[in-house]
Coordinates of C-alpha atoms and ligand atoms in Angstrom, one line a residue:
M129 CA 95.7 2.9 -11.6
T130 CA 96.1 5.9 -13.9
G131 CA 93.2 7.2 -16.1
G132 CA 94.9 5.9 -19.3
N133 CA 95.2 2.3 -18.0
K134 CA 91.7 2.2 -16.7
A135 CA 90.5 3.6 -20.1
A136 CA 92.4 0.8 -22.1
M137 CA 90.4 -1.7 -20.1
T138 CA 87.0 -0.5 -21.3
A139 CA 85.5 -1.8 -24.5
L140 CA 85.4 1.2 -26.8
E141 CA 87.9 1.2 -29.4
V142 CA 89.7 4.2 -30.8
T143 CA 87.9 5.1 -34.2
G144 CA 89.6 8.5 -35.2
R145 CA 90.9 11.9 -34.0
L146 CA 89.9 15.4 -34.0
R147 CA 91.7 18.5 -33.3
P148 CA 90.4 20.1 -30.0
Y149 CA 89.6 23.8 -30.0
G150 CA 87.7 26.4 -28.1
I151 CA 86.6 25.4 -24.7
M152 CA 88.1 21.8 -25.2
V153 CA 91.6 23.3 -24.9
A154 CA 90.9 25.9 -22.1
D155 CA 93.2 25.6 -19.0
D156 CA 90.1 25.1 -16.9
T157 CA 89.1 22.2 -18.9
A158 CA 92.5 20.5 -18.6
R159 CA 92.1 21.3 -14.7
V160 CA 88.7 19.3 -14.6
F161 CA 90.2 16.4 -16.6
D162 CA 93.3 16.3 -14.5
A163 CA 91.3 16.5 -11.1
I164 CA 89.5 13.3 -12.2
A165 CA 92.6 11.6 -13.4
Q166 CA 94.4 12.5 -10.0
Q167 CA 91.6 10.4 -8.3
G168 CA 92.2 7.5 -10.6
G169 CA 89.3 8.1 -13.0
C170 CA 88.9 8.8 -16.8
A171 CA 87.1 11.6 -18.2
R172 CA 85.9 11.9 -21.7
F173 CA 84.0 14.5 -23.7
V174 CA 80.6 13.4 -25.2
G175 CA 77.5 14.5 -26.6
G176 CA 77.1 18.1 -28.0
V177 CA 80.6 19.1 -27.5
V178 CA 81.9 16.3 -29.5
R179 CA 79.3 16.4 -32.1
D180 CA 79.7 20.1 -32.7
A181 CA 83.5 19.7 -32.8
L182 CA 83.4 17.2 -35.6
L183 CA 81.3 19.8 -37.4
K184 CA 83.6 22.6 -36.5
R185 CA 80.9 24.8 -34.9
D186 CA 81.2 26.9 -31.9
L187 CA 81.2 25.0 -28.8
V188 CA 79.0 26.1 -26.0
D189 CA 78.1 23.5 -23.4
V190 CA 80.6 20.8 -22.3
D191 CA 79.4 17.4 -21.3
I192 CA 81.8 15.0 -19.8
A193 CA 81.3 11.2 -18.9
C194 CA 83.3 9.9 -16.4
D195 CA 84.0 6.5 -14.7
L196 CA 84.1 7.9 -11.0
A197 CA 81.1 7.6 -8.8
P198 CA 79.4 11.0 -8.6
E199 CA 80.5 11.7 -5.0
E200 CA 84.1 10.8 -6.0
T201 CA 83.9 13.3 -8.9
Q202 CA 82.7 15.8 -6.5
A203 CA 85.4 15.1 -4.2
A204 CA 88.0 15.0 -6.8
L205 CA 87.1 18.4 -8.2
E206 CA 86.8 20.2 -4.7
K207 CA 90.3 18.8 -3.8
A208 CA 91.5 20.7 -6.9
G209 CA 89.8 23.7 -5.9
I210 CA 87.2 23.6 -8.6
R211 CA 83.6 24.8 -7.7
V212 CA 80.9 21.9 -8.0
I213 CA 77.3 21.9 -7.8
P214 CA 75.6 18.5 -7.1
T215 CA 72.9 19.1 -9.9
G216 CA 71.6 15.5 -10.0
L217 CA 73.6 13.1 -7.9
K218 CA 71.0 10.3 -8.0
H219 CA 71.4 10.4 -11.8
G220 CA 75.2 10.7 -11.6
T221 CA 75.7 14.3 -12.5
V222 CA 77.6 17.0 -11.1
T223 CA 78.4 20.3 -12.5
A224 CA 81.7 22.0 -12.4
I225 CA 81.8 25.6 -12.5
T226 CA 85.0 27.6 -13.8
D227 CA 85.6 30.8 -15.5
A228 CA 85.9 29.1 -18.8
G229 CA 82.3 27.7 -18.4
A230 CA 80.2 25.0 -16.9
Y231 CA 80.9 21.1 -17.4
E232 CA 78.2 18.7 -16.8
I233 CA 80.0 15.6 -15.6
T234 CA 77.9 12.3 -15.5
T235 CA 79.0 9.1 -14.2
L236 CA 78.8 6.1 -16.8
R237 CA 75.4 4.7 -16.3
V238 CA 72.7 2.4 -17.5
D239 CA 68.9 3.0 -17.3
V240 CA 67.6 0.0 -15.1
L241 CA 64.1 1.0 -14.8
T242 CA 62.2 3.2 -17.3
D243 CA 58.5 4.3 -17.7
G244 CA 58.7 6.8 -20.5
R245 CA 59.4 9.8 -18.1
H246 CA 61.7 8.9 -15.4
A247 CA 64.5 6.4 -15.2
E248 CA 66.3 4.5 -12.4
V249 CA 69.9 4.4 -13.1
A250 CA 72.7 2.1 -12.0
F251 CA 76.3 3.3 -12.3
T252 CA 78.8 1.1 -14.4
D253 CA 82.2 1.1 -15.4
S254 CA 81.5 0.1 -19.0
W255 CA 81.8 2.8 -21.7
L256 CA 79.9 0.7 -24.0
E257 CA 76.9 0.4 -21.7
D258 CA 77.0 4.1 -21.2
A259 CA 76.9 4.6 -24.9
K260 CA 74.1 2.4 -25.3
R261 CA 71.7 4.3 -23.0
R262 CA 72.2 7.5 -25.1
D263 CA 69.7 8.5 -27.7
F264 CA 71.3 8.9 -31.2
T265 CA 74.6 7.6 -32.7
F266 CA 76.2 11.0 -33.0
N267 CA 75.3 11.7 -29.5
A268 CA 77.4 8.8 -28.2
I269 CA 80.8 9.8 -29.6
Y270 CA 83.4 10.0 -26.8
C271 CA 86.6 12.1 -27.1
D272 CA 89.7 12.5 -24.9
L273 CA 91.2 15.6 -23.9
D274 CA 93.9 15.1 -26.7
G275 CA 91.1 14.5 -29.5
T276 CA 91.1 10.8 -29.7
I277 CA 87.7 9.6 -30.7
Y278 CA 85.7 6.5 -29.7
D279 CA 82.5 6.1 -31.8
P280 CA 80.7 2.9 -31.0
F281 CA 77.8 3.3 -33.4
D282 CA 79.5 5.1 -36.4
G283 CA 77.7 8.4 -35.5
E284 CA 80.3 10.2 -37.4
T285 CA 79.0 8.8 -40.7
D286 CA 75.2 9.6 -39.6
L287 CA 76.4 13.1 -38.9
R288 CA 78.1 13.5 -42.1
D289 CA 75.3 12.1 -44.0
G290 CA 72.8 14.1 -41.9
R291 CA 70.8 11.1 -40.5
V292 CA 69.4 11.1 -37.0
R293 CA 69.6 7.4 -36.0
F294 CA 68.2 6.0 -32.8
I295 CA 70.9 3.6 -30.9
G296 CA 69.0 0.3 -30.8
V297 CA 65.4 -0.3 -31.8
A298 CA 63.7 3.1 -32.1
E299 CA 60.3 1.8 -30.6
N300 CA 62.1 0.6 -27.6
R301 CA 64.2 3.7 -27.1
I302 CA 61.1 6.0 -27.4
A303 CA 59.1 3.9 -24.8
E304 CA 61.9 4.4 -22.4
D305 CA 61.7 8.1 -22.7
F306 CA 59.0 9.8 -24.8
L307 CA 61.0 13.1 -24.8
R308 CA 63.1 11.2 -27.4
I309 CA 60.4 11.9 -29.8
L310 CA 61.0 15.6 -29.6
R311 CA 64.8 15.1 -29.4
F312 CA 64.6 13.2 -32.6
F313 CA 62.9 16.2 -34.5
R314 CA 65.1 18.8 -32.7
F315 CA 68.3 17.0 -33.9
Q316 CA 66.7 16.5 -37.2
A317 CA 66.4 20.2 -37.6
W318 CA 69.8 20.9 -36.6
F319 CA 71.8 18.1 -38.1
G320 CA 69.4 16.1 -40.3
R321 CA 69.3 16.2 -44.2
P322 CA 65.8 15.6 -45.6
P323 CA 64.1 13.2 -46.1
I324 CA 63.8 12.3 -42.4
D325 CA 64.8 8.8 -41.4
P326 CA 61.5 7.0 -42.0
V327 CA 62.3 4.3 -39.2
G328 CA 62.8 6.8 -36.5
A329 CA 59.9 9.1 -37.8
E330 CA 57.4 6.3 -37.9
A331 CA 58.3 5.0 -34.4
C332 CA 57.7 8.6 -33.3
R333 CA 54.2 8.6 -35.0
K334 CA 53.4 5.3 -33.2
A335 CA 54.3 6.4 -29.8
V336 CA 53.1 9.8 -30.0
N337 CA 50.4 9.5 -27.1
G338 CA 53.4 9.1 -24.8
L339 CA 53.8 12.8 -25.2
H340 CA 50.9 13.5 -23.1
D341 CA 52.8 12.5 -20.1
I342 CA 55.7 15.0 -21.0
S343 CA 55.4 18.2 -19.2
V344 CA 54.6 21.5 -21.1
E345 CA 57.8 23.0 -19.9
R346 CA 59.8 20.2 -21.4
I347 CA 58.0 20.4 -24.5
R348 CA 58.3 24.1 -24.8
D349 CA 62.1 23.9 -24.2
E350 CA 62.4 21.3 -27.0
M351 CA 60.3 23.3 -29.4
F352 CA 62.5 26.5 -28.6
K353 CA 65.8 24.6 -29.3
L354 CA 64.4 23.3 -32.5
L355 CA 63.1 26.9 -33.5
R356 CA 66.5 28.0 -33.0
S357 CA 68.0 26.0 -35.7
R358 CA 68.6 27.8 -39.0
S359 CA 65.8 26.5 -41.0
P360 CA 63.2 24.7 -38.9
A361 CA 60.4 24.6 -41.3
G362 CA 61.0 21.5 -43.1
T363 CA 61.2 19.6 -39.7
I364 CA 58.3 21.2 -38.4
N365 CA 56.3 20.1 -41.5
D366 CA 57.3 16.5 -40.7
M367 CA 56.2 16.9 -37.1
I368 CA 52.9 18.0 -38.7
G369 CA 52.9 15.1 -41.0
F370 CA 53.9 12.4 -38.6
G371 CA 51.2 13.5 -36.2
I372 CA 53.5 15.1 -33.5
L373 CA 52.4 18.7 -33.5
P374 CA 48.7 18.0 -33.8
A375 CA 49.1 15.8 -30.5
I376 CA 50.9 18.5 -28.6
L377 CA 50.3 21.9 -30.2
P378 CA 47.2 21.7 -32.4
K379 CA 47.4 25.4 -33.2
L380 CA 50.4 24.9 -35.2
I381 CA 49.0 23.7 -38.4
H382 CA 51.2 24.9 -41.3
T383 CA 54.7 26.2 -42.0
D384 CA 54.0 28.6 -44.9
C385 CA 54.7 31.7 -42.8
L386 CA 57.5 30.1 -40.8
R387 CA 59.2 29.3 -44.3
I388 CA 59.3 32.9 -45.2
M389 CA 60.2 34.0 -41.6
Q390 CA 63.2 31.9 -41.5
W391 CA 64.3 33.2 -44.8
L392 CA 63.9 36.7 -43.6
D393 CA 65.5 36.3 -40.1
S394 CA 68.5 34.1 -41.4
T395 CA 69.3 35.0 -44.9
A396 CA 67.5 38.0 -46.6
L397 CA 67.9 40.8 -44.2
A398 CA 71.4 42.0 -43.6
D399 CA 70.4 43.8 -40.3
P400 CA 72.3 42.6 -37.2
A401 CA 69.3 43.4 -35.1
I402 CA 67.4 40.6 -37.0
Q403 CA 68.6 37.1 -36.0
P404 CA 66.5 33.8 -35.9
D405 CA 64.2 34.1 -32.9
P406 CA 62.4 31.2 -31.4
L407 CA 59.5 33.2 -30.0
R408 CA 59.0 35.2 -33.4
R409 CA 59.2 32.0 -35.4
L410 CA 56.6 30.4 -33.0
A411 CA 54.4 33.5 -33.7
A412 CA 54.9 32.6 -37.5
L413 CA 53.6 29.0 -36.9
F414 CA 50.8 30.1 -34.8
A415 CA 47.3 30.4 -36.3
P416 CA 44.9 31.7 -33.8
G417 CA 41.5 31.1 -35.5
G418 CA 42.6 28.0 -37.3
D419 CA 44.3 30.0 -39.9
R420 CA 45.5 33.7 -39.2
R421 CA 45.1 34.5 -42.9
N422 CA 41.3 34.2 -42.6
S423 CA 41.0 35.7 -39.2
D424 CA 40.6 39.4 -39.2
D425 CA 39.3 39.9 -35.5
D426 CA 42.2 41.5 -33.8
E427 CA 40.7 41.4 -30.4
D428 CA 40.2 37.4 -30.9
N429 CA 44.0 37.0 -32.1
L430 CA 45.1 39.0 -28.9
A431 CA 43.0 36.7 -26.7
A432 CA 44.1 33.6 -28.5
A433 CA 47.6 34.3 -28.5
E434 CA 47.8 35.1 -24.7
R435 CA 46.0 31.9 -24.2
F436 CA 48.4 29.9 -26.3
A437 CA 51.4 31.6 -24.7
R438 CA 50.1 30.9 -21.1
D439 CA 49.3 27.3 -22.0
L440 CA 52.8 27.0 -23.0
R441 CA 53.9 28.4 -19.8
L442 CA 56.0 31.1 -21.3
S443 CA 57.2 33.7 -19.1
N444 CA 55.1 36.9 -18.7
E445 CA 57.6 38.9 -20.8
E446 CA 57.5 36.3 -23.6
T447 CA 53.9 36.1 -23.4
D448 CA 53.5 39.9 -23.7
R449 CA 56.0 40.0 -26.6
F450 CA 54.2 37.0 -28.3
A451 CA 50.6 38.5 -28.0
E452 CA 51.8 41.9 -29.1
M453 CA 53.3 40.8 -32.5
V454 CA 50.3 38.5 -33.2
A455 CA 47.9 41.3 -32.4
H456 CA 49.9 44.0 -34.1
A457 CA 51.0 42.2 -37.2
P458 CA 47.6 42.5 -38.9
L459 CA 47.7 46.4 -38.5
I460 CA 51.0 46.6 -40.4
D461 CA 50.6 47.5 -44.0
P462 CA 53.8 48.1 -46.1
K463 CA 52.2 51.2 -47.5
L464 CA 52.3 52.9 -44.0
R465 CA 53.2 56.6 -44.2
P466 CA 56.4 57.4 -42.8
E467 CA 54.8 59.5 -39.9
I468 CA 52.6 56.4 -39.0
V469 CA 55.5 54.3 -38.9
R470 CA 57.3 56.8 -36.5
R471 CA 54.3 56.6 -34.5
D472 CA 54.3 52.9 -34.1
L473 CA 58.0 52.9 -33.4
Y474 CA 57.6 55.5 -30.5
R475 CA 54.6 53.5 -29.2
M476 CA 56.0 50.0 -29.6
G477 CA 59.8 50.5 -29.5
A478 CA 61.9 49.4 -32.4
P479 CA 62.3 45.7 -31.5
A480 CA 58.4 45.1 -31.1
F481 CA 57.9 46.9 -34.2
R482 CA 60.4 44.9 -36.1
D483 CA 58.5 41.7 -34.8
A484 CA 55.2 42.8 -36.1
V485 CA 56.8 43.7 -39.4
L486 CA 58.6 40.4 -40.0
L487 CA 55.4 38.7 -38.9
A488 CA 53.1 40.6 -41.2
W489 CA 55.6 40.4 -44.1
S490 CA 55.8 36.5 -43.6
A491 CA 52.1 36.2 -43.6
R492 CA 51.7 38.3 -46.6
A493 CA 54.5 36.6 -48.6
A494 CA 53.1 33.1 -47.7
V495 CA 49.9 33.4 -49.6
P496 CA 49.8 34.0 -53.6
P497 CA 50.2 36.2 -55.4
R498 CA 54.1 36.5 -54.8
C499 CA 55.3 39.8 -53.2
T500 CA 56.5 42.0 -56.1
R501 CA 60.2 43.4 -55.9
A502 CA 58.5 46.9 -55.2
E503 CA 56.2 45.1 -52.4
N504 CA 59.3 43.7 -50.9
D505 CA 61.1 47.0 -51.0
E506 CA 58.4 48.5 -49.1
W507 CA 58.5 46.0 -46.4
K508 CA 62.3 46.3 -46.3
A509 CA 61.8 50.2 -45.8
L510 CA 59.8 49.5 -42.7
I511 CA 62.7 47.4 -41.3
E512 CA 65.1 50.1 -42.3
A513 CA 62.8 52.6 -40.5
A514 CA 63.4 50.4 -37.3
A515 CA 67.1 50.3 -37.9
N516 CA 67.3 54.1 -38.3
W517 CA 64.7 55.0 -35.5
Q518 CA 66.2 57.5 -32.9
P519 CA 64.0 57.3 -29.7
V520 CA 62.4 60.5 -28.9
K521 CA 61.4 61.9 -25.5
L522 CA 58.4 63.9 -24.8
P523 CA 60.0 67.5 -24.1
I524 CA 57.8 68.1 -21.1
Q525 CA 57.4 66.3 -17.7
G526 CA 54.6 66.5 -15.1
R527 CA 56.7 68.9 -13.1
D528 CA 56.7 71.5 -15.9
I529 CA 52.7 71.5 -15.6
L530 CA 53.1 71.9 -11.7
K531 CA 56.0 74.6 -12.1
A532 CA 53.8 76.6 -14.5
G533 CA 50.9 76.3 -12.1
L534 CA 48.5 74.8 -14.7
A535 CA 47.3 72.1 -12.4
P536 CA 47.7 71.1 -8.7
A537 CA 49.6 67.9 -8.2
G538 CA 47.2 64.9 -8.8
P539 CA 45.8 62.6 -11.4
R540 CA 45.0 65.7 -13.6
V541 CA 48.7 66.3 -14.3
G542 CA 49.1 62.8 -15.8
A543 CA 46.1 63.1 -17.8
L544 CA 47.2 66.5 -19.2
L545 CA 50.5 64.8 -19.9
R546 CA 49.1 62.1 -21.8
Q547 CA 46.9 64.6 -23.8
A548 CA 50.0 66.6 -24.8
E549 CA 51.8 63.4 -25.7
E550 CA 49.0 62.5 -28.2
Y551 CA 49.0 66.1 -29.7
W552 CA 52.9 65.7 -29.9
I553 CA 52.8 62.2 -31.6
D554 CA 50.0 63.4 -34.1
R555 CA 52.3 66.1 -35.0
D556 CA 55.1 63.8 -35.8
F557 CA 57.0 64.9 -32.7
Q558 CA 57.6 68.2 -33.9
P559 CA 56.1 70.5 -31.2
G560 CA 58.7 71.7 -28.8
R561 CA 58.4 72.6 -25.0
D562 CA 56.6 76.0 -25.5
E563 CA 54.0 74.6 -27.9
L564 CA 53.1 71.9 -25.8
M565 CA 52.9 74.2 -22.7
D566 CA 50.8 76.5 -24.8
Y567 CA 48.6 73.5 -25.9
I568 CA 48.1 72.5 -22.2
A569 CA 47.2 75.9 -21.2
R570 CA 44.7 75.9 -24.1
Q571 CA 43.2 72.6 -23.0
I572 CA 42.6 73.9 -19.6
T573 CA 40.9 77.1 -20.7
A574 CA 38.8 75.0 -23.0
G575 CA 37.9 72.7 -20.2
D576 CA 37.0 75.6 -18.0
E577 CA 34.8 77.0 -20.5
E578 CA 33.0 73.8 -21.0
K579 CA 32.2 73.8 -17.2
E580 CA 30.7 77.2 -17.6
Ligands
LIG754 P1 72.8 20.2 -26.6 O1 73.6 20.5 -25.2 O2 73.4 20.8 -27.7 O3 71.4 20.5 -26.6 P2 73.5 17.5 -26.2 O4 73.5 16.4 -27.2 O5 74.7 17.9 -25.5 O6 72.8 18.9 -27.1 P3 72.3 17.3 -23.7 O7 70.7 17.3 -23.4 O8 73.2 18.1 -23.1 O9 72.3 17.1 -25.4 O10 72.7 15.9 -23.4 C1 73.9 15.3 -23.3 C2 74.2 13.9 -23.9 O11 73.4 13.3 -22.9 C3 73.3 13.7 -25.2 O12 74.2 14.0 -26.3 C4 73.0 12.3 -25.1 O13 74.1 11.5 -25.3 C5 72.5 12.1 -23.7 N1 71.1 12.5 -23.5 C6 70.4 13.5 -22.9 N2 69.1 13.4 -23.1 C7 68.9 12.1 -23.3 C8 67.8 11.3 -23.6 N3 66.4 11.9 -23.2 N4 67.8 10.0 -23.9 C9 69.1 9.5 -24.1 N5 70.2 10.2 -24.1 C10 70.2 11.5 -23.8
LIG755 MG1 74.9 19.3 -23.9

């Protein structure tokens, strides 16, 4: 039986057509579809790639639904010389790896047993059953290689109207998998138009305790995906209002600062180095002592930020970055003198300095009185200073000290070097090599005199 005939037997009706582009029309994609057809199977795009194609957005990840059993899919792809990783055979998923990208290929399935966290699945040949187990109407739109669309729950209309709608009864669908609460808000942030669907949101509120069973890592990943959307503050506010954030991240209590941050990082500043950044946006949401605006204890800020980041299981690198911005932002003042700005830029590097400025600016602009135009220009000047910053290098090294016979090899060399660096920074990086060597010599003489 050919793939076409088999597809005709399944229950989904053709509802429309789109013009495929990007990775949908890549040769490698055709090879994947063809390999499955060669084995008598039918493959269709589904999920994010179809949703994004309907919105004409950039296409990144490709999810494919397929009516072959996972082992058959794997064999079919291998036969066609395509590399396959059996990512989740038990759940029906294999990943095809090609030069054009990765394809998550999942066998049509139904969930037979669910407990809110895990599902036991059974494979099926019914496309409709597969559609019903998906979460939202616009995530259950299938599309053939040629662009033919099958949209059993009219997800296209919901997508067009900005409505995130559960397939089936929201309460039941959430009880099957509590992660769907977070997916609901994530998709709202990306595709929803306010006001949020009250039925879905209310069902999430009622089921909020189920989130306690979801791992921190999954919560973090969902939050990051949400925070990558262009303007997440409205949805975050909904998550606070419907009791979701208080249940999982009680440190995130207001969105005033995030509102400014999202405006700065996605609209106001035409600096290519500044893009929406989930970690920076998280910092804008984070209120260490209940409310950062009333907290002036930097030591506490740092400790609280580190604790929060560790609890969220951020990587070491993310934790350091997060804590540094939270701790440093209160020290940033738009009236900083240029030499102090240069000192900070040297010590922190432009990216971390930019983080701290954006966070400080957001925190300042989030409370009345409104920033005046002149004040905003001062903040902007800090951002421009970061853009124009040319890293400078201390003109001497440890070996210069050794060569000049100023100190024997050992920790003293490092200490002298650090002293010289402070001297150099305090003088706005102006002293050259000779002046710094003289300075070190003077330090040694002064030290010797002190000893006598
Ligand atoms: P993106 O990849 O852009 O994050 P996506 O919609 O493709 O979005 P995936 O997590 O890749 O999301 O999942 C692919 C598809 O699988 C979804 O579109 C949805 O149909 C289904 N799906 C994923 N997770 C769930 C879930 N927890 N409950 C029900 N269906 C889900
Ligand atoms: Mg996807």
